[in-house]
Tab-separated table of C-alpha atoms and ligand atoms in Angstrom:
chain	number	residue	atom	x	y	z
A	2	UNK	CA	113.654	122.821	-159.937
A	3	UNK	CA	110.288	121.673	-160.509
A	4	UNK	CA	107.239	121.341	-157.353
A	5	UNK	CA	108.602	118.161	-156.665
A	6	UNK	CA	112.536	118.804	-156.314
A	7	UNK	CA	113.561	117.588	-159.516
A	8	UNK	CA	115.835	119.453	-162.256
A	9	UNK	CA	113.347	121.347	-164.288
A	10	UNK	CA	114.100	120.221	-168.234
A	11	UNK	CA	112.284	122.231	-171.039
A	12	UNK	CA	108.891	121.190	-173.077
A	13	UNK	CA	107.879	121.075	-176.818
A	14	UNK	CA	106.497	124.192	-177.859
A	15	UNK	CA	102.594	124.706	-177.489
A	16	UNK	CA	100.864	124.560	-179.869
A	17	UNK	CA	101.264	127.370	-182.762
A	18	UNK	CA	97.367	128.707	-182.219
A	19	UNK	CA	97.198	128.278	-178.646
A	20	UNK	CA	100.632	130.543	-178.185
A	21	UNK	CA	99.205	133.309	-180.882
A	22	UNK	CA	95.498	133.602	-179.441
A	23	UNK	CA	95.414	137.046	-177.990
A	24	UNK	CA	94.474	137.725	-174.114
A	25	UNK	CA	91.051	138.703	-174.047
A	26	UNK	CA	90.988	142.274	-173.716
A	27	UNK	CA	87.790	142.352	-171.499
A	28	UNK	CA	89.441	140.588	-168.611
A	29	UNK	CA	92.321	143.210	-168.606
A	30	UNK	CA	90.106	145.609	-167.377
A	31	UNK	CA	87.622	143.325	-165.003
A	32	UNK	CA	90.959	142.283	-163.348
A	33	UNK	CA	91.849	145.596	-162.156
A	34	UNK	CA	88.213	146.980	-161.618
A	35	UNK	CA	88.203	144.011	-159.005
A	36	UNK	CA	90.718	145.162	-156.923
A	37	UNK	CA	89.254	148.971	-156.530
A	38	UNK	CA	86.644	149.827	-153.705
A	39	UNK	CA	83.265	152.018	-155.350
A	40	UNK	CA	83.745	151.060	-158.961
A	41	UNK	CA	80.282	151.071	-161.255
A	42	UNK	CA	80.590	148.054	-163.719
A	43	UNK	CA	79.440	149.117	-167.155
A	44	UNK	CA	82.074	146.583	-168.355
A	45	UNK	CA	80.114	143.088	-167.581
A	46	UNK	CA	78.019	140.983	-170.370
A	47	UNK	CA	75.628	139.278	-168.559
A	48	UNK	CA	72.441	140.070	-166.752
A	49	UNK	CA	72.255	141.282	-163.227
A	50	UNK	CA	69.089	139.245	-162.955
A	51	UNK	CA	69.272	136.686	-161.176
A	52	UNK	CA	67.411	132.990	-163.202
A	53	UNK	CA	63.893	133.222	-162.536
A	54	UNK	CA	62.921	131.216	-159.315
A	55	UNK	CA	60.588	128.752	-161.071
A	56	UNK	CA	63.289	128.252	-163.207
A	57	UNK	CA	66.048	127.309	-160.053
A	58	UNK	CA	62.992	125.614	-157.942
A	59	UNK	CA	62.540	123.126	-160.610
A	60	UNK	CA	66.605	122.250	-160.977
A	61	UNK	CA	66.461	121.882	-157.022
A	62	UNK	CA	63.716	119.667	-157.060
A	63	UNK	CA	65.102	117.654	-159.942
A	64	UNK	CA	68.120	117.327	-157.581
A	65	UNK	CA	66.245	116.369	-154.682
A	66	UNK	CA	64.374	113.566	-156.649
A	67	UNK	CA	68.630	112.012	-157.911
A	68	UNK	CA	67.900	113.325	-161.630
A	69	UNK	CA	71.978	113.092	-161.804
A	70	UNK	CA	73.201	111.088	-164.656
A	71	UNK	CA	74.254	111.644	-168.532
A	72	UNK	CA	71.675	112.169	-170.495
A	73	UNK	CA	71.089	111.764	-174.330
A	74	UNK	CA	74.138	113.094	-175.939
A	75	UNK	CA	71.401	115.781	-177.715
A	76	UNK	CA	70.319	116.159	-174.662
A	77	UNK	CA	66.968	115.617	-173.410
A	78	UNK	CA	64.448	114.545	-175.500
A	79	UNK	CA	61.428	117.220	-173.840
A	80	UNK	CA	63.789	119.991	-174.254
A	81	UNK	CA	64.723	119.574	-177.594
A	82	UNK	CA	60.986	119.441	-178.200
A	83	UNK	CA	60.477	122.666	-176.712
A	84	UNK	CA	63.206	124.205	-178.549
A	85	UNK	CA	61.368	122.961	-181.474
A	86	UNK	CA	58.313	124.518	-180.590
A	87	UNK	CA	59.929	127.744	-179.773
A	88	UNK	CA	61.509	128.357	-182.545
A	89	UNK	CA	58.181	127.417	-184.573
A	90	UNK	CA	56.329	129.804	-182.409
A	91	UNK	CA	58.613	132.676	-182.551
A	92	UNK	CA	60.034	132.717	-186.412
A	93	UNK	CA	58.012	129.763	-188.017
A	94	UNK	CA	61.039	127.989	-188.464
A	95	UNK	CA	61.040	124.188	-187.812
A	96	UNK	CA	63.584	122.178	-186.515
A	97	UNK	CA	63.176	118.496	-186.161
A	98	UNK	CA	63.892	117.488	-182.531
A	99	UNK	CA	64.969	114.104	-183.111
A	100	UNK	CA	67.594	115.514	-185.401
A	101	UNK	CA	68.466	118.687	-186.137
A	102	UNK	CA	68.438	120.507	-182.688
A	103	UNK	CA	71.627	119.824	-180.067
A	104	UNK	CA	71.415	120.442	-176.623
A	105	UNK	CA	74.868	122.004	-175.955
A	106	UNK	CA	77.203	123.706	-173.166
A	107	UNK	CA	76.349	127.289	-174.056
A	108	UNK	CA	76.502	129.246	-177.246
A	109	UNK	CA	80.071	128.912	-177.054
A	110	UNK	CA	80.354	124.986	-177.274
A	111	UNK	CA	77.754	125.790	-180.146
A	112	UNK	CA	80.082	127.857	-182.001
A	113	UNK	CA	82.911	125.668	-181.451
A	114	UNK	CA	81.637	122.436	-182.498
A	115	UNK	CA	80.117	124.857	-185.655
A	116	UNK	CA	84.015	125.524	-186.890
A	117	UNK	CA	85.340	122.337	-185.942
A	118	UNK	CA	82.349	120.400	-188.348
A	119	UNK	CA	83.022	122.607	-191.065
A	120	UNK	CA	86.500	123.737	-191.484
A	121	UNK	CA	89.324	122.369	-193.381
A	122	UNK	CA	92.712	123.873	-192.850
A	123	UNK	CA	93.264	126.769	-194.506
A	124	UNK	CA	89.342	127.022	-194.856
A	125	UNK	CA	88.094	131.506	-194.192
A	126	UNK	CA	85.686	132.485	-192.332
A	127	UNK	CA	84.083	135.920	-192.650
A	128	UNK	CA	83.447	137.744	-189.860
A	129	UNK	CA	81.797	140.960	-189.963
A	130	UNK	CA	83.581	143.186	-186.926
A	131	UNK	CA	83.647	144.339	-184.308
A	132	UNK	CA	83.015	141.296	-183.414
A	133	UNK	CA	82.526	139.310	-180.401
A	134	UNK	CA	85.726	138.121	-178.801
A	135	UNK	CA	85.405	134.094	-178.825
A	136	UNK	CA	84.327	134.505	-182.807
A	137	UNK	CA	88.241	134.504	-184.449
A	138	UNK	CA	89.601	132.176	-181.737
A	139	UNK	CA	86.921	129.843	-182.427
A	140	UNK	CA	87.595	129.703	-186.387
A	141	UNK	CA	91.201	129.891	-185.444
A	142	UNK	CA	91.322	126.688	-183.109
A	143	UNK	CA	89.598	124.722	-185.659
A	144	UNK	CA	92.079	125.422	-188.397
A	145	UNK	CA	90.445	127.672	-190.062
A	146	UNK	CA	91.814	131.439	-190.965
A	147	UNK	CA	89.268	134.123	-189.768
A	148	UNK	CA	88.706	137.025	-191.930
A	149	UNK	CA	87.838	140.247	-190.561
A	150	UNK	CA	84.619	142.624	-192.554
A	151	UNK	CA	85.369	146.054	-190.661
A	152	UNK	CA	81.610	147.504	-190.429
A	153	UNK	CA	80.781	151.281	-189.297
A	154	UNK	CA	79.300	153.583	-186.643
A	155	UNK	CA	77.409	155.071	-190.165
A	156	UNK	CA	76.106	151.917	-191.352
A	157	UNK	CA	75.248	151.317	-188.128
A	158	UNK	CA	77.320	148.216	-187.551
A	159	UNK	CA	75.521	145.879	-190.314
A	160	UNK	CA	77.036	144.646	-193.133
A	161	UNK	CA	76.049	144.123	-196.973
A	162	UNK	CA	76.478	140.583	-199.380
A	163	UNK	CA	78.313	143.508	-200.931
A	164	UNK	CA	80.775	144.283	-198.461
A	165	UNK	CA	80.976	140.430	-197.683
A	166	UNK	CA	81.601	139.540	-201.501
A	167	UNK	CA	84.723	142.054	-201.437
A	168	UNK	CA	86.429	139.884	-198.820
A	169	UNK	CA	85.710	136.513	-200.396
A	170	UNK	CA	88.436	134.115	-201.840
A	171	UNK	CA	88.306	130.644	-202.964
A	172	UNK	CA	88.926	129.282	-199.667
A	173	UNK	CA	85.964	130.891	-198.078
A	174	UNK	CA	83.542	128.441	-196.722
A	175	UNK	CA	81.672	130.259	-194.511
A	176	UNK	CA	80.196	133.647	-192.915
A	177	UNK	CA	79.648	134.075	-189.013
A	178	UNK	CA	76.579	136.794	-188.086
A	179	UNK	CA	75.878	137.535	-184.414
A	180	UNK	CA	72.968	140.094	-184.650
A	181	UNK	CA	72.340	141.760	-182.028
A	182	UNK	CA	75.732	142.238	-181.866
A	183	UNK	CA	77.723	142.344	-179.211
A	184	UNK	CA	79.554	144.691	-178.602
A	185	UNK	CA	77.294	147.223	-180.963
A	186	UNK	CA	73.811	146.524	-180.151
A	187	UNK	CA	73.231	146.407	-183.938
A	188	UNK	CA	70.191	144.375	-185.561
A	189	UNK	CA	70.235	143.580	-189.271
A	190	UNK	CA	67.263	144.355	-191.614
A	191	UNK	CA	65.308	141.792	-193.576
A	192	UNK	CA	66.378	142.774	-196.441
A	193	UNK	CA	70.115	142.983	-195.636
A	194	UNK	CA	70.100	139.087	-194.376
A	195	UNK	CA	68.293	138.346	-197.224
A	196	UNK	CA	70.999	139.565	-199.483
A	197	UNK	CA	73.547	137.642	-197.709
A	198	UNK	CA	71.685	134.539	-198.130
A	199	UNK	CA	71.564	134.672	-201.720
A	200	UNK	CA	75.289	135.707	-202.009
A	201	UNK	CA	75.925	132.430	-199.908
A	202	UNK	CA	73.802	130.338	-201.881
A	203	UNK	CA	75.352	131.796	-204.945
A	204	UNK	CA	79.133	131.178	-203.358
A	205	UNK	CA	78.121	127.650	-201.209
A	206	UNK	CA	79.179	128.860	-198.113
A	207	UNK	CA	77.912	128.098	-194.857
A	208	UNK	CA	75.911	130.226	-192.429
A	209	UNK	CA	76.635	130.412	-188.663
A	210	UNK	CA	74.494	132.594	-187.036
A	211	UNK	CA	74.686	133.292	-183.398
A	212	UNK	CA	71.327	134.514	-182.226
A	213	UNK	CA	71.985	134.458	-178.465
A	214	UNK	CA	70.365	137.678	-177.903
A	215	UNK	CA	67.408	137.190	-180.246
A	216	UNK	CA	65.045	138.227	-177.815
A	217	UNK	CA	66.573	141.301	-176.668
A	218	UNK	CA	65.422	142.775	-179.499
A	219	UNK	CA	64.099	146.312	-178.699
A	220	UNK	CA	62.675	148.044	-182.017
A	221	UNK	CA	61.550	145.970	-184.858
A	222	UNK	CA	61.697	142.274	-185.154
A	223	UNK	CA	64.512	139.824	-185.112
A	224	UNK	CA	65.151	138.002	-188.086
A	225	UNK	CA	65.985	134.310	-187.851
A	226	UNK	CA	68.548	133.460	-190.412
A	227	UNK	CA	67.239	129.958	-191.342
A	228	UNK	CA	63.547	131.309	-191.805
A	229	UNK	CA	64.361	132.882	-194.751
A	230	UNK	CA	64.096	131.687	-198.546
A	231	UNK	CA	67.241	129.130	-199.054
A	232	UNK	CA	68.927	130.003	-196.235
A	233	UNK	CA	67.590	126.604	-194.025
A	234	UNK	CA	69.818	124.009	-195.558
A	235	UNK	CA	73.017	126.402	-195.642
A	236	UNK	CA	72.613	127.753	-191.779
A	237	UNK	CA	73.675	126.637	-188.429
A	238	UNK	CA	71.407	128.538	-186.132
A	239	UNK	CA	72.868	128.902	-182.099
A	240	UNK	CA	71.423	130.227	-179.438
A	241	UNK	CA	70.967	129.937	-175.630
A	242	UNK	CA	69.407	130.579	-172.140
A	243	UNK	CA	72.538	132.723	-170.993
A	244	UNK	CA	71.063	136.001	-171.659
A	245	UNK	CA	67.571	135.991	-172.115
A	246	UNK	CA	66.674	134.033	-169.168
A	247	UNK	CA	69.638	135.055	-167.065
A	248	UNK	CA	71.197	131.809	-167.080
A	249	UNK	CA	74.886	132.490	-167.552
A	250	UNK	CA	76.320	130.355	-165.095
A	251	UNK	CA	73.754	126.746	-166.112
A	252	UNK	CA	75.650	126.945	-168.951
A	253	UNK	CA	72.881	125.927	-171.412
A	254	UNK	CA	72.723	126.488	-175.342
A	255	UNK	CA	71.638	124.789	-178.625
A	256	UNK	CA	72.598	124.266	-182.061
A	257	UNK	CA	70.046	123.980	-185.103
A	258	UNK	CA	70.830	122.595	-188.044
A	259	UNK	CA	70.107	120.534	-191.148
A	260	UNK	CA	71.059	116.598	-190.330
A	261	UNK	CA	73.985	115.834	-191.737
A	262	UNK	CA	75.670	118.993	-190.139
A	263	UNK	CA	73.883	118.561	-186.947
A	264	UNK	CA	75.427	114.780	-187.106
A	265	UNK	CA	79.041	115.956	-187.639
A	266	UNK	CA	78.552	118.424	-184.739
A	267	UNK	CA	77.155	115.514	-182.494
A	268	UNK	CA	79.823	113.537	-183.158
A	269	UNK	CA	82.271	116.008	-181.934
A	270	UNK	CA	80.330	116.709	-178.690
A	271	UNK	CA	79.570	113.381	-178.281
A	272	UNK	CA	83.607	112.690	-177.568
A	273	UNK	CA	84.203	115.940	-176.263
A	274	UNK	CA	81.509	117.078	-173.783
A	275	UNK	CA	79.192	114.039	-173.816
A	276	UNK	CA	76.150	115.706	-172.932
A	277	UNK	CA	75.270	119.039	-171.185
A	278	UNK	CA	74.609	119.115	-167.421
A	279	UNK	CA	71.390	117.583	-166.819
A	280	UNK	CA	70.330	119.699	-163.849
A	281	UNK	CA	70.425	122.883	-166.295
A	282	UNK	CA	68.677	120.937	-168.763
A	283	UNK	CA	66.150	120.482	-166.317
A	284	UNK	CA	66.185	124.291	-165.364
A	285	UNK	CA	66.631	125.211	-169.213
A	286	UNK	CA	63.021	123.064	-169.608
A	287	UNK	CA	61.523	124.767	-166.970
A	288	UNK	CA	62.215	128.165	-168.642
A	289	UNK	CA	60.684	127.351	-172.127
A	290	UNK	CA	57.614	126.355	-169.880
A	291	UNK	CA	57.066	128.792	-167.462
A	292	UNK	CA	59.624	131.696	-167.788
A	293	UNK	CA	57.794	133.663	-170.828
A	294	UNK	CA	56.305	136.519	-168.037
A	295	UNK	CA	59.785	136.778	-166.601
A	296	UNK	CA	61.664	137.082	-170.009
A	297	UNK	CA	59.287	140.377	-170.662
A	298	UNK	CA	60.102	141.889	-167.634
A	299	UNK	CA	63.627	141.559	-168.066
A	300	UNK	CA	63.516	142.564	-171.580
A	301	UNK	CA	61.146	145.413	-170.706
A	302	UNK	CA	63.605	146.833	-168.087
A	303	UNK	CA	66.422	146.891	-170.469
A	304	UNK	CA	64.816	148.847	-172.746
A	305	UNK	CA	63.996	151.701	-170.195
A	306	UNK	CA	67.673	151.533	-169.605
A	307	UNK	CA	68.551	151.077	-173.032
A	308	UNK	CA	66.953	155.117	-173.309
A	309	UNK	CA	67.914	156.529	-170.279
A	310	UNK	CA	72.026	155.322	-170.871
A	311	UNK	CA	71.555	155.802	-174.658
A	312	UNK	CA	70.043	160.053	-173.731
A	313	UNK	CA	72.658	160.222	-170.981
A	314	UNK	CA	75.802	159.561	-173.073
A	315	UNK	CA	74.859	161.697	-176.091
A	316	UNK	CA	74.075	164.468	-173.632
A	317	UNK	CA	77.802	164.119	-172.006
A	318	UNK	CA	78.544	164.635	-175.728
A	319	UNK	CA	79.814	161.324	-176.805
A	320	UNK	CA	78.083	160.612	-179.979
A	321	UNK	CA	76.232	157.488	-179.039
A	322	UNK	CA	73.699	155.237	-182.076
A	323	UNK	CA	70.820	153.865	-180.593
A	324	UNK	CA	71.360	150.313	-179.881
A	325	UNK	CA	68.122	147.975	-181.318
A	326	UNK	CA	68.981	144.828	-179.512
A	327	UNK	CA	71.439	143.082	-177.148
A	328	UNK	CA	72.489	144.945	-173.669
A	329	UNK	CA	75.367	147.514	-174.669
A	330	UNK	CA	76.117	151.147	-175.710
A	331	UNK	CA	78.644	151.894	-177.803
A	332	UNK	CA	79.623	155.398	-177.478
A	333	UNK	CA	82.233	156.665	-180.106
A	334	UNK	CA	84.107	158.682	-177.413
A	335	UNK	CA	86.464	160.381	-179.743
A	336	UNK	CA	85.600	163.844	-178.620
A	337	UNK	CA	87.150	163.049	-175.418
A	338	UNK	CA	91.061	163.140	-177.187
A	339	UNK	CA	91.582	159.949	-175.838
A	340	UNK	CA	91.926	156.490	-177.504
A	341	UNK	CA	89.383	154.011	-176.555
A	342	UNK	CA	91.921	152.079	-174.435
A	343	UNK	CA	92.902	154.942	-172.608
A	344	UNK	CA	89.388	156.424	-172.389
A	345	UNK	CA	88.834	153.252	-170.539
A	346	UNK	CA	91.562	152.970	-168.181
A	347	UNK	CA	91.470	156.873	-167.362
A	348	UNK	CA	87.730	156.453	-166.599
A	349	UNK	CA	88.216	153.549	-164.246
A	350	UNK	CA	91.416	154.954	-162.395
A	351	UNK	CA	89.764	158.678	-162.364
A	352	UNK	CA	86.087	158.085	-161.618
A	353	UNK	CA	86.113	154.096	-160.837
A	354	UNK	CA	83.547	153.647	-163.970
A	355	UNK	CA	84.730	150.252	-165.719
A	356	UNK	CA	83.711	150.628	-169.727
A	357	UNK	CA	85.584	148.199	-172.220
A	358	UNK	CA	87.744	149.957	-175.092
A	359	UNK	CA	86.054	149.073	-178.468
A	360	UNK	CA	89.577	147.518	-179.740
A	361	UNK	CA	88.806	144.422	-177.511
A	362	UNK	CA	86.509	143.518	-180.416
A	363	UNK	CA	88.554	143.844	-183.545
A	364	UNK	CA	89.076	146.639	-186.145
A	365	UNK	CA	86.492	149.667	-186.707
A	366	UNK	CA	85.845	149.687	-182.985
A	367	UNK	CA	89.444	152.250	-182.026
A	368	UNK	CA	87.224	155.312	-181.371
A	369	UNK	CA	84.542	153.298	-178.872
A	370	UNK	CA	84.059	151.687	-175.791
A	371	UNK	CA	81.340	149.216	-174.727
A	372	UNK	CA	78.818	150.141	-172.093
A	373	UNK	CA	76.920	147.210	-170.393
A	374	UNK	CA	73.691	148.553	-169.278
A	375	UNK	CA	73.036	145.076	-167.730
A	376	UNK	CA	73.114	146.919	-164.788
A	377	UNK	CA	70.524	148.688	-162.246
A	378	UNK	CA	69.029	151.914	-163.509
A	379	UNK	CA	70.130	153.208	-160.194
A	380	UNK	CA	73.930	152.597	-160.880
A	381	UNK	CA	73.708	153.985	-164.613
A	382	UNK	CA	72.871	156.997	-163.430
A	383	UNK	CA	75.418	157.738	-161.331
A	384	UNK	CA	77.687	155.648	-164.075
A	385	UNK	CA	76.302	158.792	-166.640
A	386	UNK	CA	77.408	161.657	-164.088
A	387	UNK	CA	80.393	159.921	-163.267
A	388	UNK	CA	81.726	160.094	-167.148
A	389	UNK	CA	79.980	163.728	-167.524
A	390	UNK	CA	82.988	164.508	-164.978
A	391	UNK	CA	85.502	162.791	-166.337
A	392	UNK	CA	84.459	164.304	-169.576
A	393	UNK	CA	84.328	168.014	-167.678
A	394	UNK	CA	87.800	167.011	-166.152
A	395	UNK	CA	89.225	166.693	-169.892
A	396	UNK	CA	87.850	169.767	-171.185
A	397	UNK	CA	88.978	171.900	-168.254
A	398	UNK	CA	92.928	169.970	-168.851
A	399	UNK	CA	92.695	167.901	-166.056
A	400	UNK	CA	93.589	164.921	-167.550
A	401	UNK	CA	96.796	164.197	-169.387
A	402	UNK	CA	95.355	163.386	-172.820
A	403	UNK	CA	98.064	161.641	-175.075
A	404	UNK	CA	97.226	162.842	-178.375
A	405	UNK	CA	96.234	159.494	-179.821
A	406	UNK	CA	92.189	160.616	-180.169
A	407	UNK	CA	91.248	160.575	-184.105
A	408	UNK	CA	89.638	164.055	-182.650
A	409	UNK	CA	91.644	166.447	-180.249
A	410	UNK	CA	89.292	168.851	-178.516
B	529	LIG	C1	77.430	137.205	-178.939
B	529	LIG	C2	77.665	136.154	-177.912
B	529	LIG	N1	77.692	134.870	-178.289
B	529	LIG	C3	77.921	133.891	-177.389
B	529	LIG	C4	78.153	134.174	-176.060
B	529	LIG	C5	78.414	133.027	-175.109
B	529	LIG	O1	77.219	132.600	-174.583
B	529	LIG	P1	77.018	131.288	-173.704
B	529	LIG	O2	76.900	131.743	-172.292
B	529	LIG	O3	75.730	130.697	-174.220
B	529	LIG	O4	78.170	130.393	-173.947
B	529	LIG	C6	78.130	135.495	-175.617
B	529	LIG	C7	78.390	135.836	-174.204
B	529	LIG	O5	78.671	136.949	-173.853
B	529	LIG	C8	77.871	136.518	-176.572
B	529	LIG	O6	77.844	137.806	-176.206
């Protein structure tokens, strides 16, 4: 019987992509860190700052004033401006705000609309992993076949054209790069990107880069993708206000590119979304005018925790790279026995530290787990003395290891 009494008679099948995208694998473990008393969240990707009050002030007062209708469908004219000028101050890359710059609902709307103006059926995407989770479910809804470039712990997690060029088919039309990387904390050098750009050039394939956590870059510079030599009329640049301005929940992003791709996108969001919410427009402006100070802080704090999480982990003797951007560790915790998923779950149940197992992210991540340190200082360090137990528990036999680690102790 169905909620209404009636005989309950079966449906069509969903469709194929929607009943074959995997569960993410982060919410597996939120879910069940939720329910425990005392548990130290090193599992969450988004800053424990809360948006910068000049930033909320001004989407209260735009409230106050009935600034509560549609606006543009690429978005408001003054903050596309200021994304212009942004972007021209920070990389000397210029965007035309009339357009080639889309006001959209997060990076992830971004990325979406990205796929869905490019891809055929059928069409790759390369994907250098691990990988953040939305990036093959994105390529995946909009047709498109994903195709994973497993990077390493020794290279660092970048990748090379070389690498890249060892994947590629005839039906690639495109290569996805989100440096820093979640989960990783990689950046890629100059000279790496530049590579890239040539091979794509060489191949005509498309550029998505997804620079959400640009400015969370903590040694040496980030490199915009579309600033360098002919990689502008081949790149769709995304980024947003999630991360560096703690703005998660205003759900507020952009898209960059040349104008006929920027018009395809449009099109799509124009039927889809309409327009992003115009009170986080409002509080997105606000930002790019008056939020610089607060951005530095924030930064500033994440790179004393970047060291002290970074130390603390190799210490505990799980062989830890240090991160150059973005807000994660990513310990290779083989020399615990344990695989990554149940280095996670043994963590959370035996010292209530919650930690996501590097598989959530695709291949070449089996032997890690991803440590937030969007988190107080405070909390890390009892996080780090926490896992130096669990890690004393192991050695002493304490805890049932299954034999699955790449390396027993
Ligand atoms: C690499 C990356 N891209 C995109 C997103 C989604 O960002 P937004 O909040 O702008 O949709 C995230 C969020 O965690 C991310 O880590």
């Amino acid at each position: 019987m169905d909620k209404n009494g009636a005989e309950k008679s079966s449906l069509p099948p969903l469709s194929a992509v929607a009943r074959t995208l995997p569960a993410s694998g982060i919410r597996k473990f939120f879910d069940i860190a939720a329910q425990m008393k005392d548990v130290i969240s090193l599992g969450v990707g988004e800053p424990d700052f809360v948006t910068p009050w000049v930033v909320r002030e001004a989407a209260i007062y735009s409230l106050e004033r009935g600034v509560t209708t549609y606006t543009s469908n690429y978005g408001l004219l003054e903050l596309r401006k200021a994304i212009s000028t942004l972007l021209e101050n920070l990389y000397g890359v210029t965007y035309n705000p009339d357009n080639e710059i889309l006001v959209t609902v997060g990076v992830s709307e971004g990325m979406d609309l990205a796929m869905r103006a490019i891809l055929d059926p059928g069409d790759e995407v390369l994907i250098p992993e691990p990988c953040y989770v939305s990036y093959k479910p994105c390529v995946a809804l909009a047709g498109g076949i994903p195709v994973g470039v497993v990077t390493t712990h020794a290279d660092d997690f970048t990748v090379s054209a070389a690498q890249l060029e060892a994947h590629a088919t005839s039906k690639t039309k495109a290569v996805l790069l989100g440096y820093p990387s979640n989960p990783t904390g990689s950046t890629m050098p100059r000279e790496k990107l530049v590579e890239i750009v040539n091979l794509a050039r060489r191949k005509n394939w498309y550029i998505i880069s997804d620079e959400i956590y640009d400015r969370l870059t903590y040694e040496g510079e980030h490199v915009c993708v579309a600033g360098l030599p002919n990689a502008f009329d081949r790149t769709i640049t995304l980024n947003g206000f999630s991360k560096s301005y703690a703005m998660t929940g205003w759900r507020i992003g952009f898209a960059c590119a040349p104008p006929d791709v920027l018009q395809a996108m449009m099109k799509i969001h124009s039927y889809t979304i309409l327009c992003a919410p115009i009170s986080g427009q409002k509080a997105a402006l606000e930002a790019l005018r008056s939020a610089e100070s607060s951005v530095n802080e924030m930064v500033q704090e994440y790179n004393r925790r970047r060291r002290v999480i970074v130390k603390g982990l190799n210490a505990i003797g799980l062989n830890c790279h240090m991160p150059k951007g973005a807000f994660y560790a990513f310990p290779d915790v083989s020399a615990s026995g344990l695989s990554s998923e149940e280095f996670a779950e043994k963590l959370l149940f035996e010292e209530h530290v919650a930690v996501v197992p590097g598989t959530a992210f695709g291949a070449g991540a089996e032997a890690h787990v991803r440590c937030s340190y969007a988190t107080s200082l405070e909390k890390i360090e009892i996080a780090l003395e926490r896992i130096g137990k669990f890690m004393d528990k192991i050695k002493a036999g304490k805890v049932a290891t299954s034999g699955h680690g790449s390396r027993p102790i």
